[in-house]
XYZ file of C-alpha atoms in Angstrom:
745
model
C 32.092 135.727 176.885
C 29.420 133.976 174.825
C 31.649 131.214 173.556
C 32.931 130.366 177.031
C 29.799 130.942 179.121
C 27.691 128.885 176.752
C 29.584 125.845 178.049
C 28.553 126.669 181.631
C 24.795 127.175 182.156
C 24.404 129.412 185.227
C 20.617 129.489 184.964
C 20.252 125.773 185.722
C 17.631 125.849 188.510
C 13.950 126.794 188.287
C 12.133 128.792 190.935
C 10.311 125.736 192.323
C 13.566 123.800 192.591
C 15.227 126.606 194.544
C 12.240 126.766 196.948
C 12.270 123.012 197.526
C 16.042 122.951 198.128
C 15.660 125.753 200.664
C 12.823 123.952 202.452
C 14.862 120.765 202.684
C 17.628 122.620 204.534
C 15.255 124.015 207.213
C 15.319 120.909 209.481
C 19.110 120.802 209.291
C 19.644 124.432 210.195
C 16.627 125.350 212.368
C 15.044 122.285 213.974
C 12.491 124.353 215.911
C 10.980 125.703 212.671
C 8.161 123.252 212.108
C 5.508 125.283 210.312
C 6.410 125.229 206.590
C 2.963 126.192 205.297
C 2.414 129.125 202.929
C 0.897 131.368 205.617
C 4.157 131.372 207.620
C 6.105 134.661 207.200
C 9.356 132.717 207.044
C 8.145 130.788 204.008
C 7.154 134.088 202.403
C 10.693 135.414 202.832
C 12.134 132.119 201.587
C 10.007 132.358 198.422
C 11.033 135.996 197.969
C 14.743 135.169 198.129
C 14.213 132.161 195.868
C 12.667 134.496 193.296
C 15.620 136.926 193.670
C 18.068 134.039 193.265
C 16.297 132.832 190.133
C 16.381 136.349 188.658
C 20.064 136.714 189.536
C 20.861 133.406 187.820
C 18.947 134.524 184.742
C 20.890 137.779 184.380
C 24.221 136.184 185.227
C 23.622 133.688 182.439
C 23.103 136.482 179.900
C 26.073 138.135 178.197
C 24.896 141.086 176.151
C 26.533 142.274 172.950
C 27.753 145.340 174.821
C 29.337 143.206 177.543
C 30.981 140.945 174.974
C 32.431 144.014 173.270
C 33.872 145.151 176.605
C 35.339 141.725 177.334
C 37.039 141.691 173.951
C 38.365 145.177 174.571
C 39.879 144.067 177.886
C 41.738 141.383 175.933
C 42.986 144.012 173.497
C 40.856 142.620 170.679
C 37.830 143.576 168.628
C 35.957 142.111 165.631
C 37.996 142.635 162.487
C 36.797 145.030 159.845
C 36.040 143.778 156.352
C 39.217 143.329 154.328
C 39.735 144.115 150.660
C 40.690 141.492 148.103
C 43.701 142.053 145.880
C 44.718 140.861 142.459
C 46.927 141.941 139.568
C 45.755 143.094 136.154
C 47.523 143.092 132.808
C 46.909 145.587 129.993
C 47.029 144.803 126.275
C 46.524 146.747 123.050
C 48.138 149.884 124.433
C 48.413 152.316 121.467
C 51.156 154.533 122.901
C 52.911 155.159 126.241
C 50.078 155.976 128.624
C 50.180 157.061 132.264
C 48.080 154.843 134.536
C 47.024 156.815 137.588
C 46.732 155.506 141.111
C 43.052 155.072 141.950
C 41.977 154.372 138.364
C 38.846 152.244 138.502
C 38.266 148.818 136.982
C 34.932 147.083 136.408
C 34.533 143.497 137.616
C 30.905 142.422 137.065
C 29.304 144.866 139.472
C 32.336 145.291 141.725
C 34.924 148.046 141.469
C 38.682 147.591 141.810
C 41.285 150.362 141.915
C 44.852 150.565 140.704
C 47.114 150.785 143.763
C 50.121 152.710 142.390
C 50.723 154.966 139.414
C 52.752 153.588 136.510
C 53.217 153.867 132.749
C 51.744 151.496 130.171
C 53.979 150.660 127.210
C 52.775 149.858 123.663
C 54.719 146.553 123.650
C 55.292 143.414 125.736
C 58.125 140.928 126.202
C 58.758 139.434 122.768
C 61.489 136.879 123.566
C 62.309 134.720 126.592
C 65.562 132.756 126.498
C 66.811 130.482 129.302
C 70.488 129.590 129.298
C 72.011 126.827 131.471
C 75.198 124.779 131.400
C 73.458 122.194 129.234
C 72.159 124.605 126.598
C 69.811 127.445 125.662
C 66.039 127.217 125.408
C 63.396 129.484 123.884
C 60.276 129.882 126.062
C 58.768 132.845 124.200
C 55.662 131.012 123.027
C 55.252 129.292 126.383
C 55.405 132.645 128.183
C 52.483 133.876 126.090
C 50.442 130.845 127.200
C 49.616 131.567 130.823
C 48.630 127.978 131.676
C 51.973 126.375 130.733
C 54.781 126.161 133.293
C 58.456 126.715 132.544
C 61.653 127.008 134.582
C 63.348 130.448 134.389
C 66.746 128.943 135.330
C 66.254 125.423 134.048
C 65.019 122.414 135.987
C 68.112 122.319 138.217
C 68.489 126.101 138.655
C 72.238 125.855 139.068
C 74.676 128.723 139.505
C 75.336 130.845 136.398
C 71.992 129.862 134.875
C 70.302 132.892 133.315
C 67.042 134.160 131.884
C 67.048 136.749 129.091
C 64.024 138.976 128.442
C 63.916 140.646 125.042
C 61.873 143.696 123.950
C 61.193 145.020 120.454
C 61.263 148.608 121.742
C 63.650 150.191 124.267
C 62.527 150.783 127.834
C 62.855 154.394 129.061
C 65.818 155.646 131.060
C 65.611 157.135 134.549
C 62.039 155.910 134.927
C 60.667 153.215 137.195
C 59.730 150.093 135.223
C 58.040 147.002 136.663
C 57.993 143.380 135.580
C 55.589 140.954 137.214
C 56.547 137.304 137.721
C 53.543 134.980 137.960
C 54.970 131.944 139.760
C 53.373 128.556 140.259
C 52.640 128.293 143.980
C 50.073 125.502 144.274
C 52.355 123.001 146.016
C 51.252 120.347 148.556
C 53.164 122.227 151.239
C 52.093 125.844 151.578
C 54.140 128.717 152.927
C 53.419 132.029 154.571
C 53.804 135.173 152.431
C 56.946 137.229 152.904
C 56.143 140.511 154.604
C 59.375 141.309 156.454
C 62.614 141.230 154.501
C 64.550 141.253 157.775
C 63.311 137.715 158.472
C 63.411 136.086 155.050
C 66.795 135.337 153.496
C 66.594 134.369 149.787
C 68.074 130.974 148.875
C 70.072 132.472 145.998
C 71.818 135.672 145.028
C 70.620 137.066 141.706
C 72.248 139.682 139.532
C 70.331 141.813 137.018
C 72.011 143.323 133.970
C 70.986 144.937 130.686
C 72.707 145.416 127.372
C 73.245 149.150 127.040
C 75.606 151.863 125.978
C 77.769 153.711 128.483
C 80.415 156.243 127.491
C 80.040 155.221 123.859
C 80.616 151.500 124.501
C 77.945 148.789 124.355
C 78.188 146.171 127.104
C 76.232 144.307 129.751
C 75.671 146.866 132.492
C 74.376 146.367 136.051
C 70.667 147.052 136.404
C 69.507 149.182 139.334
C 66.836 147.056 141.042
C 64.713 149.391 143.162
C 62.540 146.652 144.700
C 62.344 142.888 144.337
C 58.985 141.806 145.730
C 59.639 138.260 144.502
C 62.620 137.938 146.889
C 64.797 136.261 144.262
C 61.809 134.542 142.607
C 60.632 132.936 145.840
C 57.056 134.192 145.384
C 54.970 135.989 142.776
C 55.521 139.713 142.664
C 57.046 142.747 141.014
C 60.659 143.415 140.153
C 61.014 147.183 139.861
C 64.094 148.668 138.261
C 65.530 151.764 136.628
C 67.865 152.088 133.646
C 70.746 154.510 134.085
C 71.878 154.288 130.449
C 70.056 153.671 127.148
C 69.424 150.121 125.987
C 71.341 148.969 122.926
C 69.869 146.398 120.497
C 71.738 143.122 119.977
C 71.097 139.510 118.950
C 71.347 136.345 121.038
C 71.505 132.665 120.280
C 67.957 131.384 119.526
C 66.921 135.016 118.955
C 69.070 136.001 115.995
C 66.174 136.897 113.691
C 66.528 140.579 114.606
C 68.219 142.787 117.235
C 66.307 143.273 120.463
C 66.702 145.094 123.738
C 67.683 142.671 126.509
C 67.519 142.291 130.265
C 69.292 139.395 131.978
C 68.923 137.758 135.414
C 71.593 135.292 136.592
C 72.011 133.045 139.633
C 75.330 134.128 141.122
C 75.368 132.040 144.289
C 73.331 129.397 146.098
C 70.546 127.129 144.966
C 66.809 126.678 145.323
C 65.243 123.888 147.350
C 62.395 124.034 144.842
C 63.441 125.622 141.528
C 60.866 128.274 140.585
C 58.254 127.573 137.942
C 56.866 130.516 135.985
C 53.437 130.926 134.485
C 54.289 134.244 132.859
C 56.638 137.208 133.029
C 54.705 140.304 132.085
C 55.119 143.984 131.415
C 52.136 146.361 131.806
C 50.970 144.542 134.930
C 49.860 146.390 138.058
C 48.238 145.508 141.367
C 44.572 146.284 142.045
C 42.514 146.342 145.229
C 38.784 145.847 145.733
C 37.644 149.298 146.816
C 36.068 152.501 145.537
C 37.550 155.741 146.845
C 35.022 158.542 147.183
C 37.361 161.065 148.755
C 40.904 161.130 150.098
C 43.676 163.507 151.102
C 47.186 163.943 149.714
C 49.614 165.832 151.951
C 52.594 168.006 151.047
C 55.178 169.867 153.069
C 54.949 173.635 153.091
C 58.273 175.250 152.146
C 57.299 178.830 152.911
C 58.761 180.017 149.598
C 57.182 182.022 146.736
C 55.550 180.228 143.822
C 55.631 176.847 145.524
C 54.482 174.051 143.179
C 53.166 170.545 143.723
C 52.514 167.709 141.285
C 49.965 164.976 141.920
C 49.438 161.778 139.898
C 46.109 160.584 141.246
C 42.955 159.563 139.411
C 40.757 161.772 141.605
C 43.098 164.722 141.162
C 42.933 164.632 137.357
C 39.374 163.416 136.818
C 37.679 164.468 140.063
C 37.227 167.473 142.331
C 40.205 169.149 144.015
C 40.221 171.375 147.059
C 43.109 172.629 149.154
C 43.491 173.202 152.869
C 46.400 174.842 154.670
C 47.141 174.296 158.340
C 46.869 177.284 160.685
C 49.245 177.930 163.612
C 46.681 176.528 166.094
C 46.487 173.215 164.194
C 43.129 173.846 162.523
C 42.701 174.020 158.740
C 41.402 176.693 156.395
C 40.192 176.347 152.815
C 41.970 178.074 149.953
C 40.246 179.091 146.744
C 41.071 177.962 143.212
C 41.485 180.769 140.647
C 42.357 180.857 136.961
C 45.260 183.291 137.355
C 47.201 184.699 140.312
C 47.424 188.137 138.723
C 45.283 190.790 140.331
C 45.107 189.193 143.790
C 46.620 190.604 146.968
C 49.253 189.248 149.397
C 46.656 187.954 151.880
C 44.409 186.217 149.376
C 44.335 182.454 150.022
C 44.372 181.265 146.415
C 46.013 178.709 144.134
C 46.078 177.832 140.453
C 45.477 174.290 139.215
C 46.673 172.934 135.838
C 45.849 169.510 134.388
C 48.382 168.083 131.920
C 46.596 165.883 129.322
C 49.837 164.174 128.272
C 51.056 163.056 131.696
C 47.642 163.155 133.445
C 49.388 165.051 136.224
C 47.893 167.893 138.195
C 50.086 170.888 139.009
C 49.198 173.224 141.891
C 50.872 176.616 142.151
C 50.662 179.140 145.005
C 51.393 182.850 145.107
C 54.571 184.780 145.847
C 53.395 186.998 148.711
C 52.490 189.829 146.361
C 49.969 188.096 144.151
C 48.535 185.476 146.409
C 49.494 184.403 149.924
C 52.457 182.076 150.540
C 51.506 178.884 152.441
C 53.415 178.592 155.730
C 56.350 176.275 156.180
C 55.643 172.986 157.932
C 55.544 169.203 157.694
C 52.359 168.078 155.876
C 51.048 171.615 156.186
C 49.185 171.493 152.855
C 46.407 169.072 151.991
C 44.778 168.249 148.699
C 41.148 167.224 149.229
C 40.283 164.901 146.357
C 36.797 163.535 145.679
C 34.686 161.971 142.957
C 32.717 164.312 140.733
C 29.309 164.774 142.301
C 30.329 163.364 145.677
C 28.973 165.446 148.547
C 31.561 165.348 151.317
C 29.299 167.272 153.699
C 27.547 164.828 156.022
C 25.327 167.326 157.815
C 25.267 170.094 160.389
C 25.581 169.930 164.143
C 22.755 171.192 166.362
C 24.991 171.317 169.422
C 23.059 168.588 171.272
C 24.453 165.412 172.862
C 24.531 162.028 171.149
C 24.161 163.215 167.587
C 24.374 160.644 164.807
C 24.608 160.982 161.030
C 23.980 158.302 158.424
C 26.380 157.827 155.507
C 25.351 156.998 151.981
C 26.117 153.292 151.347
C 27.266 153.087 154.935
C 27.171 149.300 154.896
C 30.062 149.271 152.385
C 32.245 151.880 154.094
C 35.742 150.705 155.058
C 35.776 152.029 158.615
C 39.492 152.636 158.995
C 39.474 154.936 155.947
C 37.077 157.446 157.516
C 38.613 160.843 158.245
C 36.333 163.586 159.527
C 36.507 167.337 159.999
C 34.135 169.622 161.902
C 33.831 173.267 160.962
C 33.476 176.111 163.458
C 32.897 179.743 162.610
C 35.970 181.989 162.645
C 34.684 185.216 164.200
C 36.796 187.735 162.232
C 35.943 186.332 158.786
C 32.750 184.366 159.366
C 34.250 181.431 157.462
C 34.574 177.879 158.676
C 37.812 176.797 160.324
C 38.091 173.014 160.074
C 39.296 170.789 162.899
C 40.268 167.164 162.608
C 38.248 164.715 164.728
C 39.610 161.307 165.705
C 37.822 157.995 165.256
C 37.701 155.864 168.415
C 36.235 152.470 169.191
C 33.951 153.864 171.897
C 33.665 156.846 174.229
C 34.707 154.961 177.387
C 37.949 156.897 177.872
C 36.944 160.098 176.063
C 36.955 163.344 178.030
C 34.754 166.410 177.383
C 37.632 168.046 175.503
C 38.356 165.101 173.190
C 37.228 165.631 169.597
C 36.192 162.006 169.092
C 33.613 160.189 166.992
C 32.584 156.535 166.729
C 31.875 154.740 163.474
C 28.879 152.426 163.970
C 29.524 149.972 161.146
C 26.431 147.859 161.805
C 24.097 150.803 161.226
C 26.324 152.862 158.939
C 26.273 155.932 161.175
C 28.730 158.411 162.698
C 28.162 158.962 166.425
C 29.263 161.861 168.638
C 29.568 162.270 172.415
C 27.697 164.224 175.056
C 30.329 166.628 176.470
C 30.995 164.177 179.298
C 32.416 161.357 177.227
C 33.470 162.970 173.986
C 32.991 166.539 172.825
C 29.867 167.790 171.038
C 30.413 169.383 167.612
C 29.748 173.100 167.633
C 26.310 174.090 166.400
C 26.232 175.703 162.973
C 23.797 177.327 160.579
C 25.226 175.430 157.610
C 26.575 171.924 157.079
C 29.795 171.722 159.087
C 30.558 167.979 159.245
C 32.742 166.947 156.330
C 34.385 163.746 155.169
C 37.921 164.146 153.874
C 38.577 160.429 153.385
C 36.121 157.634 152.662
C 36.339 154.357 150.739
C 33.750 151.707 149.906
C 34.566 148.048 149.404
C 35.815 144.942 151.136
C 34.154 141.581 151.640
C 34.233 138.154 150.046
C 32.642 139.481 146.843
C 36.085 140.803 145.943
C 37.480 137.259 145.697
C 36.818 137.133 141.972
C 37.740 134.449 139.459
C 40.307 134.888 136.725
C 39.501 137.149 133.769
C 36.556 138.847 135.492
C 37.981 142.374 135.314
C 37.206 143.529 131.809
C 37.074 147.324 131.628
C 39.087 150.377 132.657
C 36.564 152.963 133.895
C 38.301 156.093 132.615
C 36.371 158.654 130.571
C 39.303 159.575 128.364
C 39.703 158.951 124.644
C 43.395 158.097 125.134
C 42.357 154.780 126.698
C 39.816 153.720 124.092
C 40.622 150.204 122.903
C 42.946 149.356 125.797
C 42.173 145.833 127.030
C 42.551 144.734 130.635
C 42.048 141.504 132.540
C 43.102 139.768 135.736
C 45.067 136.589 134.884
C 44.881 135.418 138.516
C 42.053 135.271 141.028
C 41.342 137.976 143.562
C 41.992 136.841 147.112
C 42.200 138.173 150.636
C 38.707 139.611 150.820
C 36.724 138.896 153.982
C 33.475 140.145 155.460
C 33.358 142.010 158.738
C 34.005 139.565 161.539
C 30.973 138.579 163.553
C 31.159 138.786 167.314
C 31.130 135.008 167.829
C 33.836 134.624 165.168
C 35.956 137.184 167.010
C 35.530 135.247 170.253
C 36.675 132.006 168.638
C 39.619 133.764 167.009
C 40.706 135.317 170.305
C 40.475 131.931 172.013
C 42.698 130.443 169.300
C 45.158 133.345 169.506
C 45.417 132.981 173.277
C 46.439 129.363 172.797
C 49.179 130.314 170.331
C 52.690 130.145 171.808
C 54.379 133.440 172.501
C 57.588 131.652 173.525
C 59.239 128.522 172.198
C 59.385 126.191 175.206
C 58.097 122.751 174.238
C 58.894 120.710 171.141
C 55.380 121.392 169.890
C 55.968 125.151 170.241
C 59.027 124.977 168.022
C 57.363 122.770 165.426
C 54.306 125.005 165.203
C 56.410 128.143 164.844
C 58.690 126.621 162.206
C 55.677 125.857 160.001
C 54.795 129.580 160.102
C 58.184 130.837 158.920
C 57.626 133.177 155.926
C 58.597 132.223 152.399
C 59.773 128.659 153.092
C 57.962 125.377 152.512
C 58.787 123.095 155.421
C 57.927 119.482 154.643
C 59.205 118.009 157.930
C 60.565 119.325 161.206
C 62.092 117.564 164.192
C 63.061 119.205 167.475
C 65.873 117.625 169.514
C 66.068 119.136 173.014
C 69.386 119.119 174.868
C 71.216 118.260 171.647
C 73.734 119.945 169.428
C 74.857 118.514 166.062
C 77.726 116.112 166.563
C 76.871 115.113 170.134
C 77.505 111.381 170.539
C 75.470 108.816 172.432
C 72.364 110.990 172.588
C 70.079 110.944 174.586
C 72.316 109.293 177.175
C 74.601 112.295 176.808
C 72.904 115.684 176.699
C 73.884 119.307 176.097
C 72.064 121.499 178.646
C 70.631 124.709 177.201
C 70.899 123.543 173.579
C 67.996 122.910 171.208
C 68.438 121.622 167.672
C 65.703 122.116 165.086
C 66.017 119.841 162.053
C 64.115 120.995 158.957
C 63.468 119.306 155.631
C 62.328 121.559 152.777
C 59.610 120.566 150.374
C 61.319 119.608 147.154
C 61.113 117.400 144.111
C 64.449 115.817 145.011
C 64.495 112.540 146.928
C 66.833 113.936 149.589
C 66.223 117.697 149.741
C 68.862 119.797 151.486
C 67.936 123.243 152.867
C 69.954 126.209 151.654
C 71.706 128.586 154.011
C 68.995 131.135 153.298
C 66.336 128.572 154.238
C 68.050 127.805 157.560
C 68.715 131.465 158.336
C 65.089 132.392 157.623
C 63.852 129.850 160.164
C 66.497 130.956 162.656
C 65.449 134.600 162.229
C 61.791 133.638 162.632
C 62.436 131.659 165.833
C 64.737 134.215 167.424
C 62.008 136.414 168.993
C 60.423 133.309 170.560
C 63.622 131.683 171.845
C 64.164 131.630 175.601
C 67.109 133.768 176.644
C 68.999 130.809 178.092
C 68.504 128.593 175.038
C 71.181 128.159 172.399
C 69.380 127.377 169.171
C 70.707 125.326 166.243
C 68.791 125.089 162.955
C 70.186 122.411 160.658
C 69.221 120.226 157.780
C 68.992 116.445 158.104
C 72.016 114.190 157.869
C 71.208 111.939 154.947
C 72.367 108.329 155.119
C 72.447 106.339 151.904
C 71.339 102.773 152.569
C 71.886 99.902 150.142
C 70.304 96.504 150.664
C 71.790 93.205 149.489
C 69.392 90.286 149.674
C 68.858 86.757 148.442
C 65.131 86.245 147.945
C 63.224 83.081 147.078
C 60.109 83.906 145.061
C 57.244 82.283 143.275
C 58.125 81.448 139.683
C 55.963 84.338 138.345
C 56.170 87.105 140.968
C 57.738 89.476 141.795
C 60.425 91.104 139.638
C 63.624 92.712 140.867
C 62.259 96.115 139.862
C 59.189 95.586 142.034
C 61.310 94.674 145.073
C 63.610 97.654 144.504
C 60.572 99.952 144.238
C 59.263 98.759 147.599
C 62.681 99.232 149.230
C 63.014 102.704 147.730
C 59.652 103.680 149.154
C 60.476 102.221 152.566
C 63.965 103.760 152.813
C 62.899 107.326 152.031
C 62.472 110.625 153.903
C 58.968 110.811 152.387
C 56.241 108.293 151.727
C 54.338 107.933 148.473
C 52.186 110.992 149.311
C 55.273 113.170 149.684
C 54.902 113.616 153.427
C 56.429 112.095 156.560
C 58.508 109.012 155.830
C 61.476 107.633 157.754
C 61.567 108.605 161.412
C 64.440 110.922 162.358
C 67.309 108.983 163.962
C 65.596 105.602 163.709
C 68.029 102.669 163.450
C 67.905 100.651 160.228
C 67.183 97.123 161.485
C 67.911 94.018 159.427
C 64.784 92.486 160.898
C 62.679 95.313 159.440
C 64.199 94.738 156.004
C 63.347 91.045 156.330
C 59.785 92.046 157.185
C 59.458 94.422 154.243
C 60.746 91.843 151.772
C 58.595 89.064 153.171
C 55.543 91.314 152.870
C 55.904 91.588 149.086
C 53.409 89.493 147.193
C 55.122 86.502 145.596
C 58.088 86.373 148.003
C 58.180 82.955 149.661
C 61.030 83.672 152.047
C 64.269 85.643 152.360
C 67.466 83.669 152.667
C 69.770 86.483 153.733
C 69.986 90.257 154.048
C 72.917 92.534 154.700
C 72.965 96.343 154.700
C 75.507 98.938 153.627
C 75.291 102.582 154.677
C 77.175 105.717 153.725
C 77.030 108.967 155.716
C 78.315 110.855 158.731
C 77.705 109.735 162.302
C 76.670 106.150 161.535
C 77.778 102.980 163.296
C 77.376 99.305 162.399
C 76.219 96.833 165.032
C 77.411 93.240 165.114
C 73.991 91.991 164.060
C 74.120 94.154 160.931
C 71.838 96.985 162.131
C 72.806 100.555 161.132
C 72.623 103.245 163.836
C 72.159 106.719 162.379
C 72.525 110.125 164.133
C 69.482 111.668 165.891
C 69.002 114.183 163.080
C 69.562 111.582 160.372
C 67.229 110.359 157.618
C 67.811 107.537 155.173
C 67.392 107.308 151.439
C 67.915 104.435 149.040
C 71.196 103.678 147.379
C 71.811 100.924 144.836
C 70.070 97.731 145.953
C 71.438 94.321 144.952
C 68.588 91.803 144.883
C 69.177 88.205 143.797
C 66.075 86.200 143.047
C 65.777 82.421 143.160
C 62.658 80.749 141.825
C 61.102 78.144 144.107
C 60.703 75.552 141.373
C 64.470 75.593 140.682
C 65.205 74.213 144.128
């Protein structure tokens, strides 16, 4: 491939050099050949083969784009498509409860974002935020309105039974999905991978959600049904989605006794955070948005085979765009059904439906016939499709002429998100003369396509759809009218979607209900990337091939631990052939055992990982662990070290506080930058303490030093050194420093 072959130049000899090298070998191989002049036929052949060799070198040294594509395919890789940025948006000045449809468009200075999921906007926000801990209650209502100010939802220590109360001036609806978004501060020196698999990540705490409501005539704190917690117990920013089973009841709380409000409560029931969460804002009326513009899409429903079957669709394109319906035939092809105003007057074989748009809910209702007035759609999984498209969008790409290697350009093809393309080809149905639509599959190339395969290739570089030649890939059937139709297509993606804060400023909905509604993105858009260039793909594949697929060496374990989702690992140490508690290591070993020691990033001077933290790393390492390896994931064994010293100093410098500060920095799991400090398992030597003290400016000499240590697995040597366990780290205790001025002696 280009990246590899560029390091090895195969075309490194010119024609003249090849000829001369060949001539120099003649005396060695054929001594009787003495005539090396140009008229000799042998020299003519030698020059001919030299020219062939030079041409062969030239072509061997070239790797075409097509060849590179094939090489990547052999490795199971290909250049990545452009990815879409994502952000979240918050709505204000909502006049009344308003449905917000999936696919609703947002303007962001020339770019378009879309709402990802349907929701309801409420004409109110969180009015009170109260945090209650063992030490007291605190009102963070004003701070929550100021997005740039941090606050702790469970207090600075985030201890068990600490709670956050969220108060509303109006009641939230019952039996309806409601979402709160927690904007958490995440700009720490140690980053972490996002949580994508809840089977791997184990939250550090157990939270309980309750609300003050009325059940069976009695008002009390009732358990809240949490449908989804995308924050994973406030471990990352995300939505908490819940549903009320009973009506909220107004009540007053301490620090919020000015009037009754409707309250939700979240409490730490068990465990503790390594890094207590910090909140920028908790917000209602917040939804996720993605950088794309949907031109057409499909929504599928199951056919029940019953009379008067109804469907409801809450999609922007369904309510504000064009709607068509297809029903699957027994042979797997699709046929179009016709929209009518009323089913009355139609026969049992008429393929018709009625469509109603509800202005209040913005829902679209589709109704089919009963077998007498209108045909009943057949029963089947995903047997009915809604074809949704923008008003004015022409889904017909063109018509096939029945010839090989046809290609069709798409409007704004350079912005098409390739994996969203779905294509149908129409063929005439002889009895009716109407088009029957067949689904064609997008493939990377036609290399493995047979003449019967209904395949097409999306040429992203040129923005064109390509078809086969009836040898590799089928040819669409010729037609007299346009018979190539898009049923799904989205524009977007690229780095231009990585917008700054407060760039989204308008909801692009032509509906008077939304006049005056304000919208903005309080956080940046991120995740957008341009289509990967070929050379970038080569470098990525090279890097991926060097990534460990099994944890064998210490470096493998350390690299994998840093990629565990949802945890911030400040330090990691791998101890092969060791299990916690093994004495006299490494002289004594435990075959088959590996111990991984992890230190979480924290604001404490000796951070201890929670059980959830350890289990998350264990779950992450499990697929990589060798079958014969017994894995232990533990936190460090902290040893408190106190230094007693008699120090002779200059009459002005230094102070006891200065000496203690230096000792605290030296005897610490982290250095002043918050990264690697004391070496795991390193003995605390008296001589090192002497050296540290003598290195302080103003210290003339140290008369005596002795060390005290407190912790498991330590031993004291006769010379005063402290031996700590292999997975041990030290931190400072109370130091006793006695200073003697030089002039007093």
